[in-house]
Amino acid sequence: MSTAPRAVEHLDVLIVGAGISGIGAGRYLRTQLPGKSFAILEARAASGGTWDLFRYPGVRSDSDLHTFGYEFKPWRDEEAIATAPRILAYLRQTATENGLDAHIRYHHRVVSASWSSAQARWSVEVERADTGERLSLSAGWLFCAGGYYRYDGGFTPRFEGRDRFAGPVVHPQQWPEDLDCAGRRVLVIGSGATAVTLVPALAGTAAHVTMLQRTPTYVMPVAKKDPVANALRRWLGEERGYRATRRKNIAQQRAIWRFCRRFPNAARKLIRWVNTKQLPPGYPVDEHFNPPYGPWDQRLCAVPDGDLFRAIRKDTASVVTDRIVTFTERGVLLASGRELEADVIVTATGLNVQALAGLALSVDGAPVHLPDTVAYKGMMLSGVPNLAFAIGYTNSSWTLKIGLLCEHFCRLLAHMDATGAGVCRPEPRDPAMPTRPFLDFAAGYIQRVVDQLPRQGDRMPWLTSMDYHSDVRLLRTGRVDDQELHFEPAAAEVAA
């Protein structure tokens, strides 16, 4: 007796990831293209992405929530720099309010996706993270919303003698629930956003916290509460106040970034002056807070209400700038010959970046090698049909770009429906167009994998824009079709 093959479920759009980008993409699809079928596949057991994954003490945003939040949903909290639980509640409320809960499928990890030109669709292999079961789906479009780093582990460089240390060594991305640092000496290795968040959070109960950095980072205090934003909410109401604050903060972010890039020496002096005012008299500012690179060559670290500087003033935290030679039984030995003793060591040494949630792509049987592709409008890949991805800004709030990308994606799908197209594929008109790395960013976590990422071109629409106002023109008000984007008829027309 023969058994009929099980029908493969087909969706118009398959969204990979139920974090801030995936929830945003789902909302735009629901409101702008309500007739489209879609699902959001999430490998973990809960939504929220980064804001559910990270559990280390003090985890918070380093952008204001009036721009990091969605354009369509006001941020109603008084605190503009918010902790992870508040952000997570906001994201999950957004999903519920927009009817997305039923579209999210948990424990579904996308393993691979193969495009068939004959069928004009993606065949997607999925693994159930809870049962190990394998299943198949098909989709007209893939929307990769998994961010740009691996969730299964952060980056930790090789430290000589690490096994000699008697205490726990933890990475913030895998923070143990039962780790108690109260009354203990904590050594935090790193100087980025995670380190400057952890140090003041731990300093409240630890015996002492030391931030050990190889290279200083630019650190600036920001107000946890935005008094102008809260006043605008009272005067104009939630909706209008939020829109006004969002415009204000977008302009402010852009002005700061442009000032830093145009006048790096003046920006460096201004940041140093602010740091000096925040630190104790006679503090060696140039040793610990004067990076060898220009402002915004890497992302500036924001500290709400100057909490890191306050911990240093209170002598519950300190900064050491040196290089580790080896771990010891009691701590770490530095190149200067000094030994830093600790009871707990935290390796806040960064992320492991991966593109497109690490899924394996192929087009008509040929594997897609990302460094051979060029990013179109910062959201599609040359030679890869019906694939979009969401990467936000590195020089301002991530979500500002995600919203524009989602809008453009929905406009593109509507255009295809109106013209009868079923397939679109970006291809540069000039095959000899010069290319450069997709992200022009000096941060170590990017530089470690830059040769594994797509490229960008030297002209629009192949440039990866990091300017919100340019992207408004390109993605919100600009045409969705151009001579670099090739459309083909729907599958039924192809077969005919």
Short mmCIF file of C-alpha atoms in Angstrom, two decimals:
data_model
loop_
_atom_site.label_atom_id
_atom_site.label_comp_id
_atom_site.label_asym_id
_atom_site.label_seq_id
_atom_site.Cartn_x
_atom_site.Cartn_y
_atom_site.Cartn_z
CA MET A 1 0.00 0.00 0.00
CA SER A 2 1.55 3.31 -1.07
CA THR A 3 1.43 6.43 1.04
CA ALA A 4 0.86 9.77 -0.66
CA PRO A 5 3.73 12.19 -0.12
CA ARG A 6 3.06 14.76 2.55
CA ALA A 7 2.22 18.17 1.09
CA VAL A 8 4.80 20.85 1.77
CA GLU A 9 3.34 23.99 3.30
CA HIS A 10 3.86 27.03 1.10
CA LEU A 11 4.02 30.62 2.35
CA ASP A 12 4.30 33.89 0.51
CA VAL A 13 6.99 35.12 2.92
CA LEU A 14 9.11 33.26 5.44
CA ILE A 15 10.69 35.51 8.08
CA VAL A 16 13.72 34.12 9.89
CA GLY A 17 13.98 35.42 13.46
CA ALA A 18 11.49 36.81 15.99
CA GLY A 19 13.61 39.62 17.35
CA ILE A 20 13.20 43.34 16.84
CA SER A 21 13.67 43.05 13.05
CA GLY A 22 11.43 40.00 12.56
CA ILE A 23 8.59 41.42 14.63
CA GLY A 24 8.88 44.66 12.68
CA ALA A 25 8.79 42.82 9.36
CA GLY A 26 5.74 40.84 10.44
CA ARG A 27 3.88 43.98 11.46
CA TYR A 28 4.54 45.72 8.14
CA LEU A 29 3.37 42.66 6.23
CA ARG A 30 0.19 42.40 8.32
CA THR A 31 -0.73 46.05 7.84
CA GLN A 32 0.49 46.81 4.33
CA LEU A 33 -0.06 43.44 2.62
CA PRO A 34 -2.77 41.72 4.67
CA GLY A 35 -3.42 39.12 1.96
CA LYS A 36 0.09 37.66 2.16
CA SER A 37 0.65 34.42 4.05
CA PHE A 38 3.73 34.39 6.26
CA ALA A 39 5.35 32.77 9.25
CA ILE A 40 8.13 33.91 11.58
CA LEU A 41 10.51 31.07 12.42
CA GLU A 42 12.39 31.43 15.71
CA ALA A 43 15.06 28.93 16.72
CA ARG A 44 14.75 29.74 20.41
CA ALA A 45 11.82 29.15 22.76
CA ALA A 46 10.91 32.83 23.11
CA SER A 47 10.64 36.00 21.05
CA GLY A 48 12.70 39.13 21.54
CA GLY A 49 16.03 38.09 20.06
CA THR A 50 18.91 39.92 21.71
CA TRP A 51 16.70 41.25 24.47
CA ASP A 52 15.67 37.78 25.58
CA LEU A 53 19.05 36.17 24.98
CA PHE A 54 21.27 38.47 27.04
CA ARG A 55 20.80 38.06 30.79
CA TYR A 56 23.95 39.67 32.19
CA PRO A 57 23.58 42.29 34.96
CA GLY A 58 22.46 45.72 33.79
CA VAL A 59 21.84 44.75 30.14
CA ARG A 60 20.26 47.75 28.42
CA SER A 61 20.07 49.68 25.19
CA ASP A 62 22.83 52.05 24.15
CA SER A 63 20.46 53.99 21.88
CA ASP A 64 17.44 56.00 22.97
CA LEU A 65 14.18 54.09 22.65
CA HIS A 66 12.47 56.93 20.80
CA THR A 67 14.61 55.99 17.79
CA PHE A 68 15.39 52.38 18.72
CA GLY A 69 11.67 51.77 19.09
CA TYR A 70 9.37 51.32 16.12
CA GLU A 71 8.08 54.36 14.27
CA PHE A 72 4.53 53.01 14.48
CA LYS A 73 4.53 52.30 18.24
CA PRO A 74 5.38 55.07 20.71
CA TRP A 75 7.81 54.37 23.52
CA ARG A 76 5.80 55.33 26.61
CA ASP A 77 8.37 54.74 29.34
CA GLU A 78 9.94 57.75 31.05
CA GLU A 79 13.42 56.25 30.65
CA ALA A 80 14.82 56.75 27.17
CA ILE A 81 17.80 54.43 27.83
CA ALA A 82 16.00 51.28 28.89
CA THR A 83 16.83 47.94 30.46
CA ALA A 84 16.32 44.67 28.59
CA PRO A 85 13.12 43.63 30.45
CA ARG A 86 11.42 46.89 29.45
CA ILE A 87 12.51 46.55 25.83
CA LEU A 88 11.41 42.92 25.78
CA ALA A 89 7.98 43.83 27.12
CA TYR A 90 7.68 46.50 24.42
CA LEU A 91 8.57 44.02 21.65
CA ARG A 92 6.17 41.35 22.88
CA GLN A 93 3.41 43.88 23.28
CA THR A 94 4.03 44.97 19.68
CA ALA A 95 3.72 41.36 18.50
CA THR A 96 0.47 40.82 20.39
CA GLU A 97 -1.10 44.12 19.35
CA ASN A 98 -0.40 43.35 15.70
CA GLY A 99 -1.67 39.78 15.74
CA LEU A 100 1.76 38.22 15.25
CA ASP A 101 1.78 35.69 18.09
CA ALA A 102 -0.01 33.10 15.96
CA HIS A 103 2.53 33.59 13.16
CA ILE A 104 5.61 32.88 15.31
CA ARG A 105 6.80 29.27 15.34
CA TYR A 106 9.25 28.62 18.15
CA HIS A 107 12.03 26.01 18.19
CA HIS A 108 12.20 26.26 14.38
CA ARG A 109 15.79 26.68 13.22
CA VAL A 110 16.27 27.31 9.51
CA VAL A 111 19.15 25.13 8.31
CA SER A 112 19.23 25.75 4.58
CA ALA A 113 17.27 27.29 1.74
CA SER A 114 17.52 26.42 -1.95
CA TRP A 115 16.02 28.46 -4.76
CA SER A 116 14.49 26.80 -7.80
CA SER A 117 14.09 29.00 -10.87
CA ALA A 118 11.83 26.38 -12.44
CA GLN A 119 9.40 26.58 -9.52
CA ALA A 120 10.16 30.23 -8.66
CA ARG A 121 10.27 29.48 -4.95
CA TRP A 122 12.51 28.65 -2.02
CA SER A 123 12.65 25.18 -0.50
CA VAL A 124 13.54 25.59 3.15
CA GLU A 125 14.85 22.93 5.49
CA VAL A 126 13.99 23.45 9.15
CA GLU A 127 15.12 21.63 12.27
CA ARG A 128 12.99 21.54 15.41
CA ALA A 129 15.34 22.63 18.18
CA ASP A 130 13.18 20.89 20.80
CA THR A 131 12.68 17.50 19.12
CA GLY A 132 15.36 17.30 16.42
CA GLU A 133 12.66 16.68 13.81
CA ARG A 134 13.38 17.88 10.27
CA LEU A 135 10.66 19.46 8.16
CA SER A 136 10.37 21.27 4.86
CA LEU A 137 8.58 24.45 3.85
CA SER A 138 8.46 26.44 0.66
CA ALA A 139 8.22 30.19 0.28
CA GLY A 140 8.03 32.80 -2.43
CA TRP A 141 10.29 35.10 -0.42
CA LEU A 142 12.82 34.77 2.39
CA PHE A 143 13.26 37.68 4.80
CA CYS A 144 16.30 37.14 7.02
CA ALA A 145 15.80 39.05 10.26
CA GLY A 146 18.27 37.24 12.46
CA GLY A 147 20.65 40.14 13.02
CA TYR A 148 24.35 39.73 12.42
CA TYR A 149 25.82 37.68 15.24
CA ARG A 150 25.71 34.11 16.46
CA TYR A 151 23.41 33.34 19.36
CA ASP A 152 25.16 30.14 20.39
CA GLY A 153 28.32 31.81 21.65
CA GLY A 154 30.22 35.06 21.95
CA PHE A 155 33.80 35.74 20.95
CA THR A 156 36.57 34.94 23.40
CA PRO A 157 40.20 35.18 22.28
CA ARG A 158 42.69 32.55 23.36
CA PHE A 159 44.13 33.45 26.74
CA GLU A 160 47.34 31.76 27.80
CA GLY A 161 46.92 29.80 31.02
CA ARG A 162 43.16 30.23 31.23
CA ASP A 163 42.70 26.83 32.86
CA ARG A 164 45.00 27.87 35.71
CA PHE A 165 42.54 30.40 37.11
CA ALA A 166 40.75 28.96 40.14
CA GLY A 167 37.52 30.94 39.82
CA PRO A 168 34.75 31.09 37.21
CA VAL A 169 35.43 32.58 33.77
CA VAL A 170 32.20 33.63 32.04
CA HIS A 171 31.19 35.34 28.82
CA PRO A 172 28.26 37.77 29.13
CA GLN A 173 26.40 36.00 26.32
CA GLN A 174 26.18 32.88 28.50
CA TRP A 175 25.74 34.49 31.89
CA PRO A 176 24.98 31.80 34.53
CA GLU A 177 21.77 32.38 36.45
CA ASP A 178 23.40 31.28 39.69
CA LEU A 179 26.51 33.47 39.44
CA ASP A 180 26.66 35.75 42.49
CA CYS A 181 29.32 38.46 42.38
CA ALA A 182 28.32 40.15 45.65
CA GLY A 183 31.35 40.78 47.84
CA ARG A 184 33.75 39.36 45.25
CA ARG A 185 36.50 40.92 43.17
CA VAL A 186 35.39 40.95 39.54
CA LEU A 187 37.67 41.46 36.56
CA VAL A 188 35.86 42.47 33.34
CA ILE A 189 38.04 42.06 30.24
CA GLY A 190 36.93 44.41 27.48
CA SER A 191 36.04 48.05 26.85
CA GLY A 192 33.00 47.97 24.57
CA ALA A 193 29.30 48.46 25.19
CA THR A 194 28.92 45.24 27.20
CA ALA A 195 31.87 46.02 29.48
CA VAL A 196 30.79 49.58 30.26
CA THR A 197 27.31 48.23 31.06
CA LEU A 198 28.53 45.42 33.30
CA VAL A 199 31.04 47.37 35.38
CA PRO A 200 28.65 49.83 37.05
CA ALA A 201 25.94 47.17 37.36
CA LEU A 202 28.29 44.85 39.25
CA ALA A 203 29.99 47.62 41.22
CA GLY A 204 26.89 48.11 43.38
CA THR A 205 27.43 44.81 45.23
CA ALA A 206 30.88 43.50 44.29
CA ALA A 207 33.89 44.10 46.52
CA HIS A 208 35.49 45.84 43.53
CA VAL A 209 35.19 45.71 39.74
CA THR A 210 38.15 46.26 37.42
CA MET A 211 37.71 46.90 33.71
CA LEU A 212 40.81 45.67 31.93
CA GLN A 213 41.17 47.00 28.42
CA ARG A 214 43.85 46.65 25.80
CA THR A 215 42.69 49.81 24.00
CA PRO A 216 40.50 52.64 25.34
CA THR A 217 37.05 53.37 23.94
CA TYR A 218 35.21 56.66 23.58
CA VAL A 219 32.68 56.83 26.41
CA MET A 220 30.05 59.54 26.79
CA PRO A 221 27.41 60.07 29.49
CA VAL A 222 23.80 60.33 28.31
CA ALA A 223 20.67 61.11 30.28
CA LYS A 224 18.66 58.02 31.18
CA LYS A 225 15.52 60.16 31.07
CA ASP A 226 15.02 62.65 28.25
CA PRO A 227 13.34 65.68 29.86
CA VAL A 228 12.42 67.18 26.48
CA ALA A 229 10.80 63.93 25.35
CA ASN A 230 8.79 63.61 28.56
CA ALA A 231 7.68 67.25 28.29
CA LEU A 232 6.60 66.73 24.67
CA ARG A 233 4.53 63.73 25.72
CA ARG A 234 2.71 65.85 28.29
CA TRP A 235 2.16 68.78 25.93
CA LEU A 236 1.40 66.97 22.68
CA GLY A 237 0.14 63.57 23.78
CA GLU A 238 1.71 60.14 23.27
CA GLU A 239 1.55 59.93 19.47
CA ARG A 240 2.52 63.48 18.52
CA GLY A 241 5.04 63.76 21.34
CA TYR A 242 6.72 60.54 20.24
CA ARG A 243 6.94 61.70 16.63
CA ALA A 244 8.42 65.05 17.67
CA THR A 245 10.97 63.39 19.95
CA ARG A 246 11.90 60.91 17.26
CA ARG A 247 12.58 63.70 14.76
CA LYS A 248 14.61 65.57 17.38
CA ASN A 249 16.74 62.54 18.23
CA ILE A 250 17.30 61.52 14.61
CA ALA A 251 18.58 65.02 13.88
CA GLN A 252 20.72 64.96 17.02
CA GLN A 253 22.29 61.58 16.21
CA ARG A 254 23.04 62.68 12.66
CA ALA A 255 24.55 66.00 13.79
CA ILE A 256 26.83 64.31 16.35
CA TRP A 257 28.02 61.69 13.88
CA ARG A 258 28.68 64.24 11.13
CA PHE A 259 30.51 66.55 13.55
CA CYS A 260 32.73 63.69 14.72
CA ARG A 261 33.54 62.64 11.15
CA ARG A 262 34.14 66.18 9.85
CA PHE A 263 36.00 67.55 12.86
CA PRO A 264 37.61 64.53 14.56
CA ASN A 265 40.19 66.53 16.50
CA ALA A 266 37.58 68.92 17.90
CA ALA A 267 35.30 65.99 18.74
CA ARG A 268 38.15 64.20 20.51
CA LYS A 269 38.88 67.30 22.61
CA LEU A 270 35.22 67.74 23.49
CA ILE A 271 34.82 64.11 24.56
CA ARG A 272 38.00 64.36 26.63
CA TRP A 273 36.70 67.52 28.33
CA VAL A 274 33.43 65.78 29.21
CA ASN A 275 35.30 62.74 30.53
CA THR A 276 37.58 64.95 32.66
CA LYS A 277 34.55 66.61 34.25
CA GLN A 278 33.09 63.20 35.08
CA LEU A 279 36.23 61.65 36.56
CA PRO A 280 38.06 62.37 39.84
CA PRO A 281 40.60 65.22 39.90
CA GLY A 282 43.98 64.17 38.54
CA TYR A 283 42.60 61.00 36.92
CA PRO A 284 44.79 59.72 34.02
CA VAL A 285 42.18 60.42 31.33
CA ASP A 286 44.60 60.07 28.42
CA GLU A 287 45.70 56.64 29.58
CA HIS A 288 42.25 55.12 29.96
CA PHE A 289 39.80 57.20 27.88
CA ASN A 290 41.78 58.46 24.87
CA PRO A 291 41.55 55.94 22.00
CA PRO A 292 44.18 55.88 19.22
CA TYR A 293 41.44 56.13 16.55
CA GLY A 294 39.02 58.91 15.66
CA PRO A 295 35.52 59.32 17.13
CA TRP A 296 33.01 57.07 15.35
CA ASP A 297 35.68 54.99 13.63
CA GLN A 298 34.08 52.61 16.09
CA ARG A 299 30.80 53.03 17.92
CA LEU A 300 30.80 55.43 20.87
CA CYS A 301 29.78 53.85 24.17
CA ALA A 302 26.95 55.56 26.01
CA VAL A 303 26.72 55.35 29.81
CA PRO A 304 23.33 56.41 31.25
CA ASP A 305 23.65 59.23 33.76
CA GLY A 306 27.42 58.64 33.71
CA ASP A 307 27.09 55.47 35.83
CA LEU A 308 30.54 54.15 34.85
CA PHE A 309 32.21 57.42 35.83
CA ARG A 310 30.23 57.52 39.08
CA ALA A 311 31.48 54.03 40.01
CA ILE A 312 35.05 55.16 39.35
CA ARG A 313 34.55 58.28 41.51
CA LYS A 314 33.19 56.12 44.33
CA ASP A 315 36.19 53.77 43.95
CA THR A 316 33.93 50.75 43.53
CA ALA A 317 35.32 50.33 40.02
CA SER A 318 38.60 51.06 38.26
CA VAL A 319 40.08 50.90 34.77
CA VAL A 320 43.39 49.32 33.80
CA THR A 321 44.86 49.68 30.31
CA ASP A 322 47.36 46.91 29.64
CA ARG A 323 47.84 43.62 27.83
CA ILE A 324 47.32 40.14 29.29
CA VAL A 325 50.35 37.85 29.24
CA THR A 326 48.74 34.90 31.00
CA PHE A 327 46.03 33.90 33.41
CA THR A 328 47.28 32.86 36.84
CA GLU A 329 45.72 30.96 39.71
CA ARG A 330 44.66 34.26 41.29
CA GLY A 331 43.88 36.44 38.24
CA VAL A 332 45.87 37.68 35.27
CA LEU A 333 49.49 38.72 34.75
CA LEU A 334 49.91 41.85 32.63
CA ALA A 335 52.65 42.92 30.24
CA SER A 336 53.63 45.64 32.74
CA GLY A 337 54.43 42.90 35.26
CA ARG A 338 51.44 43.71 37.43
CA GLU A 339 49.11 40.92 38.54
CA LEU A 340 45.41 41.70 38.80
CA GLU A 341 43.76 39.45 41.36
CA ALA A 342 40.13 38.43 40.95
CA ASP A 343 37.53 35.99 42.20
CA VAL A 344 35.48 36.11 38.97
CA ILE A 345 36.65 36.94 35.44
CA VAL A 346 34.19 38.13 32.79
CA THR A 347 35.34 38.04 29.15
CA ALA A 348 33.33 40.90 27.64
CA THR A 349 35.34 40.48 24.46
CA GLY A 350 32.70 40.76 21.81
CA LEU A 351 30.45 38.86 19.44
CA ASN A 352 30.85 36.27 16.72
CA VAL A 353 29.37 37.82 13.60
CA GLN A 354 27.54 35.74 11.03
CA ALA A 355 25.46 36.80 8.07
CA LEU A 356 21.89 35.71 7.30
CA ALA A 357 21.50 33.77 10.55
CA GLY A 358 24.14 31.30 9.34
CA LEU A 359 21.79 29.50 6.95
CA ALA A 360 23.20 27.81 3.85
CA LEU A 361 21.82 29.26 0.60
CA SER A 362 21.87 27.83 -2.90
CA VAL A 363 20.41 28.99 -6.21
CA ASP A 364 19.56 26.27 -8.74
CA GLY A 365 21.92 23.89 -7.01
CA ALA A 366 24.88 26.29 -6.80
CA PRO A 367 25.89 27.36 -3.27
CA VAL A 368 25.78 31.09 -2.62
CA HIS A 369 29.21 32.38 -1.56
CA LEU A 370 28.43 35.64 0.24
CA PRO A 371 31.75 37.42 -0.52
CA ASP A 372 30.94 36.96 -4.23
CA THR A 373 27.68 38.89 -3.86
CA VAL A 374 27.05 42.63 -3.70
CA ALA A 375 24.36 44.14 -1.48
CA TYR A 376 21.57 45.94 -3.31
CA LYS A 377 20.09 48.86 -1.31
CA GLY A 378 21.59 47.22 1.77
CA MET A 379 18.79 44.62 1.76
CA MET A 380 19.19 42.14 -1.14
CA LEU A 381 22.05 40.20 -2.74
CA SER A 382 23.18 40.23 -6.34
CA GLY A 383 22.28 37.03 -8.18
CA VAL A 384 19.99 35.80 -5.40
CA PRO A 385 16.26 36.01 -6.21
CA ASN A 386 13.49 36.86 -3.76
CA LEU A 387 15.72 37.24 -0.73
CA ALA A 388 15.74 40.23 1.62
CA PHE A 389 17.66 40.77 4.84
CA ALA A 390 17.59 43.30 7.65
CA ILE A 391 20.77 44.99 8.86
CA GLY A 392 20.42 48.23 10.80
CA TYR A 393 22.70 51.18 11.33
CA THR A 394 26.06 51.02 13.08
CA ASN A 395 26.24 54.78 13.64
CA SER A 396 22.74 55.35 15.09
CA SER A 397 19.74 53.35 16.25
CA TRP A 398 19.49 49.94 14.56
CA THR A 399 15.73 50.08 14.13
CA LEU A 400 15.68 53.33 12.15
CA LYS A 401 16.89 51.44 9.10
CA ILE A 402 14.89 48.29 9.81
CA GLY A 403 11.64 50.24 9.51
CA LEU A 404 12.66 51.74 6.17
CA LEU A 405 13.77 48.34 4.84
CA CYS A 406 10.46 46.74 5.85
CA GLU A 407 8.48 49.53 4.19
CA HIS A 408 10.49 49.17 0.99
CA PHE A 409 10.13 45.39 1.05
CA CYS A 410 6.33 45.67 1.24
CA ARG A 411 6.27 48.27 -1.54
CA LEU A 412 8.39 45.94 -3.69
CA LEU A 413 6.00 43.02 -3.15
CA ALA A 414 3.02 45.24 -3.95
CA HIS A 415 4.73 46.38 -7.16
CA MET A 416 5.34 42.77 -8.17
CA ASP A 417 1.71 41.89 -7.53
CA ALA A 418 0.56 44.85 -9.60
CA THR A 419 2.80 43.95 -12.54
CA GLY A 420 2.38 40.17 -12.39
CA ALA A 421 6.00 39.52 -11.49
CA GLY A 422 6.88 36.56 -9.33
CA VAL A 423 10.66 36.87 -9.21
CA CYS A 424 13.10 39.74 -8.81
CA ARG A 425 16.85 39.44 -8.87
CA PRO A 426 19.39 42.26 -8.39
CA GLU A 427 22.26 42.30 -10.88
CA PRO A 428 24.81 45.12 -11.36
CA ARG A 429 24.65 46.62 -14.83
CA ASP A 430 28.42 47.09 -14.61
CA PRO A 431 30.04 43.71 -13.86
CA ALA A 432 33.37 45.50 -13.31
CA MET A 433 31.97 47.81 -10.63
CA PRO A 434 34.56 48.24 -7.85
CA THR A 435 33.51 46.80 -4.51
CA ARG A 436 34.52 47.17 -0.88
CA PRO A 437 33.44 45.60 2.44
CA PHE A 438 29.73 45.66 3.20
CA LEU A 439 30.30 47.47 6.50
CA ASP A 440 32.91 50.25 6.64
CA PHE A 441 33.38 49.85 10.36
CA ALA A 442 36.62 49.39 12.29
CA ALA A 443 35.15 47.41 15.20
CA GLY A 444 37.02 44.18 15.86
CA TYR A 445 33.92 41.97 15.63
CA ILE A 446 33.37 43.21 12.06
CA GLN A 447 37.00 43.12 10.99
CA ARG A 448 37.36 39.49 12.11
CA VAL A 449 34.80 38.34 9.52
CA VAL A 450 34.79 41.08 6.90
CA ASP A 451 36.06 38.64 4.27
CA GLN A 452 33.06 36.35 4.92
CA LEU A 453 30.39 39.01 4.34
CA PRO A 454 28.82 40.37 1.15
CA ARG A 455 30.38 43.38 -0.55
CA GLN A 456 29.04 46.80 -1.42
CA GLY A 457 29.60 48.79 -4.61
CA ASP A 458 30.82 52.31 -5.27
CA ARG A 459 27.49 53.78 -6.40
CA MET A 460 23.79 53.66 -5.65
CA PRO A 461 21.89 51.39 -5.32
CA TRP A 462 24.87 49.21 -4.41
CA LEU A 463 26.15 51.38 -1.56
CA THR A 464 25.40 50.43 2.03
CA SER A 465 24.01 53.69 3.33
CA MET A 466 24.44 54.63 6.99
CA ASP A 467 22.50 57.87 6.65
CA TYR A 468 18.84 57.91 7.65
CA HIS A 469 17.85 60.88 5.49
CA SER A 470 19.48 59.34 2.40
CA ASP A 471 17.65 56.11 3.11
CA VAL A 472 14.32 57.90 3.46
CA ARG A 473 14.79 59.13 -0.11
CA LEU A 474 15.99 55.75 -1.36
CA LEU A 475 13.72 53.36 0.52
CA ARG A 476 10.59 55.28 1.50
CA THR A 477 10.01 57.67 -1.39
CA GLY A 478 12.26 56.29 -4.13
CA ARG A 479 11.14 53.86 -6.85
CA VAL A 480 11.18 50.17 -6.04
CA ASP A 481 12.23 49.24 -9.59
CA ASP A 482 15.31 50.26 -11.53
CA GLN A 483 17.60 48.89 -14.23
CA GLU A 484 19.63 46.95 -11.66
CA LEU A 485 16.64 44.90 -10.55
CA HIS A 486 15.35 42.27 -12.99
CA PHE A 487 11.77 41.02 -12.79
CA GLU A 488 10.41 37.75 -14.14
CA PRO A 489 6.83 36.45 -14.37
CA ALA A 490 5.21 34.34 -11.70
CA ALA A 491 5.80 30.58 -11.66
CA ALA A 492 2.57 29.67 -13.45
CA GLU A 493 3.51 31.97 -16.33
CA VAL A 494 7.01 30.51 -16.45
CA ALA A 495 5.61 26.98 -16.70
CA ALA A 496 3.22 28.01 -19.47
#
